[in-house]
Short mmCIF file of C-alpha atoms in Angstrom, two decimals:
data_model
loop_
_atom_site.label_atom_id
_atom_site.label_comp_id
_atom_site.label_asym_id
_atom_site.label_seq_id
_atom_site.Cartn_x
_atom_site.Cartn_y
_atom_site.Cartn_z
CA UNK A 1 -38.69 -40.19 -50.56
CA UNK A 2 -36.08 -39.65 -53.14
CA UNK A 3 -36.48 -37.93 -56.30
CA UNK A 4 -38.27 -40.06 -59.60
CA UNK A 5 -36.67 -40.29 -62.22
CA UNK A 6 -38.85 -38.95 -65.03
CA UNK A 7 -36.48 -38.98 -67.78
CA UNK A 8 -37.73 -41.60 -70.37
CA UNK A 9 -40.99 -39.42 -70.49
CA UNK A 10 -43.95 -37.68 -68.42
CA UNK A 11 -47.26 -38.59 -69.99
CA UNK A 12 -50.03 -36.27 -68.85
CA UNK A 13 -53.41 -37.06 -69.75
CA UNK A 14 -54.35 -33.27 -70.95
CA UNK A 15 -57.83 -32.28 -71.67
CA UNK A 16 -56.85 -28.63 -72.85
CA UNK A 17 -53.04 -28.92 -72.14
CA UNK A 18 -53.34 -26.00 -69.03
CA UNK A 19 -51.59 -28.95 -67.06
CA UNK A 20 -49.17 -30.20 -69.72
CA UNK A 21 -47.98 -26.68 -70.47
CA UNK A 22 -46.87 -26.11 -66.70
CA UNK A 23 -45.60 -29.23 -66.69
CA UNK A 24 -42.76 -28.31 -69.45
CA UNK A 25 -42.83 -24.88 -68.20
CA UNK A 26 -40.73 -25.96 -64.92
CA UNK A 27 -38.14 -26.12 -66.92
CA UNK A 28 -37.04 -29.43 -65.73
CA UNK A 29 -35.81 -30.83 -69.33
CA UNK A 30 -39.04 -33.14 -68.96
CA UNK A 31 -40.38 -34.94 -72.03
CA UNK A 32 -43.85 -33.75 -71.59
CA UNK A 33 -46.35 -34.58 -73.78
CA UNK A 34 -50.05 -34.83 -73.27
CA UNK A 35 -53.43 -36.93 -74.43
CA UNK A 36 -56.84 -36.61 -74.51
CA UNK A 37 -59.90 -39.28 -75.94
CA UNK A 38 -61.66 -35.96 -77.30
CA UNK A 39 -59.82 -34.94 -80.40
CA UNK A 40 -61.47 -30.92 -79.71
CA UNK A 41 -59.60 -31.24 -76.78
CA UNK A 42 -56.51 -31.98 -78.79
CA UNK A 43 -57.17 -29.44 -80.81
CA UNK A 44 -57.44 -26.84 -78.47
CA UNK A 45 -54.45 -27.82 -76.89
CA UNK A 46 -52.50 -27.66 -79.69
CA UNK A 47 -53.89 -24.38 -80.44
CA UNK A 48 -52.96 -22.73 -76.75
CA UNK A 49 -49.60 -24.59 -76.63
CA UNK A 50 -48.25 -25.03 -80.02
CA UNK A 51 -44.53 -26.34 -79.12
CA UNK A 52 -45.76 -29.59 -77.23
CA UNK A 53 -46.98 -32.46 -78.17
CA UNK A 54 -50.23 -34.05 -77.74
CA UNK A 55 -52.07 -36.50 -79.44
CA UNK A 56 -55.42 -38.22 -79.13
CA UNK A 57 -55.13 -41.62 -77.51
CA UNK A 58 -57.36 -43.44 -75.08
CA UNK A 59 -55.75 -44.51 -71.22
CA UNK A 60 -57.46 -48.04 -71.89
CA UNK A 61 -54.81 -48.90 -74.81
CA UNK A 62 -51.75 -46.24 -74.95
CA UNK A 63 -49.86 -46.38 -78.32
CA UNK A 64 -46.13 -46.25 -75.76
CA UNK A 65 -43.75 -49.23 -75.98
CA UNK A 66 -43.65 -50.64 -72.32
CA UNK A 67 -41.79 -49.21 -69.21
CA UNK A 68 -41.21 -46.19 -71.70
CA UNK A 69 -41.99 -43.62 -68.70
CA UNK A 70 -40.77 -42.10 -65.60
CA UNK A 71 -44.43 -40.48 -64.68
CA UNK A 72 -48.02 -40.15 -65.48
CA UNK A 73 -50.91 -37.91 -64.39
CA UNK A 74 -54.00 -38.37 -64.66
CA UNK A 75 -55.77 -35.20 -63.18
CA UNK A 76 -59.60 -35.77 -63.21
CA UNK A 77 -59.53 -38.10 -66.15
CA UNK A 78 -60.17 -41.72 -64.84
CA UNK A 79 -63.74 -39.65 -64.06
CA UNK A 80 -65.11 -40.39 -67.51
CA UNK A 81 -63.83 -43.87 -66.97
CA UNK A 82 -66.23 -46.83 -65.87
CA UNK A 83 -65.83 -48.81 -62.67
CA UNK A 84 -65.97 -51.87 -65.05
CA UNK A 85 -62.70 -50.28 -67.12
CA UNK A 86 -60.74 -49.17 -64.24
CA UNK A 87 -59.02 -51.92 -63.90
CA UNK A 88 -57.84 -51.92 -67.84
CA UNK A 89 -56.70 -48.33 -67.65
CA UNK A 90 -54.74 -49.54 -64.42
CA UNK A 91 -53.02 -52.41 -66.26
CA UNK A 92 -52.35 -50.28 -68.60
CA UNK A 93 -50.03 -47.40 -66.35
CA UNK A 94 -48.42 -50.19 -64.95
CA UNK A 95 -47.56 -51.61 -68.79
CA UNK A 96 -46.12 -48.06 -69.80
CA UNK A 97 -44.30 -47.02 -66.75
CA UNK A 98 -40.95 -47.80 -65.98
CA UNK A 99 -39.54 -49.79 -62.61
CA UNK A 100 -40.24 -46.85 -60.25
CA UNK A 101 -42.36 -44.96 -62.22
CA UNK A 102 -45.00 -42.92 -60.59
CA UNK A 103 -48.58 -42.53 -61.88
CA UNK A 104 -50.57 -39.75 -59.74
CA UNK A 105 -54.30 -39.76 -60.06
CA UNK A 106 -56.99 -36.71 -59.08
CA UNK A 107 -60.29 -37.69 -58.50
CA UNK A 108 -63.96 -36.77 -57.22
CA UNK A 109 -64.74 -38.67 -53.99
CA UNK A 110 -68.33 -40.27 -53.49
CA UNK A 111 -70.18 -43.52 -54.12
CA UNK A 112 -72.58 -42.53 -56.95
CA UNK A 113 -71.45 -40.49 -60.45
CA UNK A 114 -72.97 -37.44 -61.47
CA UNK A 115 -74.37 -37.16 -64.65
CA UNK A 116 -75.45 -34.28 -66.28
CA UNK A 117 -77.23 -33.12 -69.16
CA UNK A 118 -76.89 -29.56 -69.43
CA UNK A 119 -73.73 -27.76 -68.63
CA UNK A 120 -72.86 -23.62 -69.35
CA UNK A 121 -75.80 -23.35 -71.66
CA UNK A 122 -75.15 -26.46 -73.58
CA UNK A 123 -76.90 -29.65 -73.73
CA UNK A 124 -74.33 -32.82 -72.74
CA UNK A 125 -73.74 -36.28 -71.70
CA UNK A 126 -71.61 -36.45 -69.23
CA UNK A 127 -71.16 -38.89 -66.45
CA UNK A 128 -68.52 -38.62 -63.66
CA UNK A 129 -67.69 -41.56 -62.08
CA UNK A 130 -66.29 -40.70 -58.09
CA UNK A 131 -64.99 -42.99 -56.21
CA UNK A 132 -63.55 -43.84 -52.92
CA UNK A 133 -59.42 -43.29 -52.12
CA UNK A 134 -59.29 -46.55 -50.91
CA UNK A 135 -61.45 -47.92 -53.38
CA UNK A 136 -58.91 -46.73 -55.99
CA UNK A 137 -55.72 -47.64 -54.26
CA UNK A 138 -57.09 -50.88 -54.21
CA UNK A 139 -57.23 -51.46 -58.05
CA UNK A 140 -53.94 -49.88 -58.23
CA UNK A 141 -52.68 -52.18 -55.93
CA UNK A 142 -54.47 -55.37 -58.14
CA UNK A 143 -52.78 -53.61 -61.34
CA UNK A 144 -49.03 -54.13 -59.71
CA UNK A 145 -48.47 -50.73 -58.68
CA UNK A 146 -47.43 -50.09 -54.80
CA UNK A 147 -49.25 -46.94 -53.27
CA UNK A 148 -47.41 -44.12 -51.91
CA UNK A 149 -49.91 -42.09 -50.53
CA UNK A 150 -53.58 -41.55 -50.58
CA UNK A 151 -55.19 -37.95 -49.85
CA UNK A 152 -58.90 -36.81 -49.22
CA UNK A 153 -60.45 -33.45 -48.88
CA UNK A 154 -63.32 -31.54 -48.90
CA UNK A 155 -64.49 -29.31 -51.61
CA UNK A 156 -63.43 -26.04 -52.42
CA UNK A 157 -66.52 -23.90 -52.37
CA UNK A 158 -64.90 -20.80 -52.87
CA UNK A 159 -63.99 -19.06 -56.42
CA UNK A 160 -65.11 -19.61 -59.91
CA UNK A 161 -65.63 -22.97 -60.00
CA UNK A 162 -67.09 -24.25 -56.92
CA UNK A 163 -66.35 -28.31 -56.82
CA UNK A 164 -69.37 -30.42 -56.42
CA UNK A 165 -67.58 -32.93 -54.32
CA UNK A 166 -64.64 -33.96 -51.88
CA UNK A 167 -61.45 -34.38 -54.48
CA UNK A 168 -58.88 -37.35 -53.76
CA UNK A 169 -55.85 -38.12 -54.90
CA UNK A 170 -53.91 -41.11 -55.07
CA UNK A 171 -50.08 -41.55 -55.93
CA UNK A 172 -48.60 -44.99 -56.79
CA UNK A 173 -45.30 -46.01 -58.45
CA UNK A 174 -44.48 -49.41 -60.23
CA UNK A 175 -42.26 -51.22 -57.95
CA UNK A 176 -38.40 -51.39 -58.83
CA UNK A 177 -36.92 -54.82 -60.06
CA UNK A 178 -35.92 -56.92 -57.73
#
C-alpha cells in the first residue's frame, strides 16, 4: 500500500485532544485539527493543547466543504453513536473525504452496548454501542467507502484501564476517480 495523501486535512474526532496532539506532534506538516459533540471536551482540549484547533461539531453533519480531506479518525467515537445513525455518520466521511481518503475507525466489539450509570464516582448516562468488524465494514461499504482492512482483538486486561471488551478496528478509504 502506498502512502495517503493527507494533505488537504486530517480530521480527528478528539474527545480531549491526547490523539490530535500526537497527531501534529509527528511532525508531518499535517493539518490536524480535532472535534468533539461535548463542548467540555472542547474545552479541555483547548486547554491541554492550545496551538491546535478544535471545535465542537457532530460526525452526523460536519461543517467541511466536500472531499476537503486526506484522513479521518475516529478512535472510539462512533461508540456513542446509534446503530440507527451509523449509516448517516458513514455518508457523511465519505462526503468530506477526498478520492483516496482514508477514514480509520476504533471500536468495542460485541452484540449488545453497555450502558452505565455511574462511572469514577459520578453519576452518568452513558451508552456504548459495540459492534461487530464485519458488521461495520459492511455500512462502510453501503456508504461508498472500499475497506482496507478489518482487525479484532481481545481485551487488554492489564494496566490502568482494563477494557471491558474485544476492541476492533476498521480502515476504509473513498475509492479514487475513475
Amino acid at each position: 500500500m502506498t502512502t495517503p495523501d493527507l494533505s488537504p486535512g486530517f480530521l480527528h474526532a478528539s474527545g480531549t485532544g491526547r490523539v490530535t496532539g500526537f497527531l501534529h506532534g509527528l511532525g508531518r506538516g499535517l493539518d490536524v485539527f480535532g472535534i468533539d459533540l461535548s463542548p467540555q471536551m472542547v474545552a479541555v482540549a483547548r486547554q491541554e493543547h492550545p496551538g491546535l484547533r478544535f471545535e465542537v461539531g457532530s460526525m452526523l453533519a460536519l461543517d467541511l466543504p466536500d472531499a476537503s480531506l486526506g484522513g479521518l479518525l475516529a478512535r472510539y467515537s462512533t461508540i456513542h453513536v446509534p446503530d440507527e445513525e451509523l449509516p448517516r455518520a458513514f455518508a457523511e466521511f465519505h462526503r468530506v473525504l477526498a478520492p483516496g481518503g482514508y477514514v480509520q475507525l476504533g471500536f468495542q466489539v460485541g452484540d449488545e452496548p453497555l450502558r452505565m450509570t455511574e462511572a469514577w464516582g459520578l453519576e452518568v448516562s452513558l451508552v456504548f454501542h459495540r459492534r461487530q468488524p464485519e458488521r461495520v465494514a459492511g455500512l462502510l461499504r453501503e456508504a461508498g467507502l472500499e475497506v482496507v482492512s478489518r482487525v479484532w482483538r481481545e481485551r487488554e486486561t492489564d494496566g490502568p484501564f482494563p477494557e471491558r471488551a474485544p476492541q476492533g478496528f476498521v480502515l476504509a478509504r473513498v475509492p479514487h476517480a475513475v
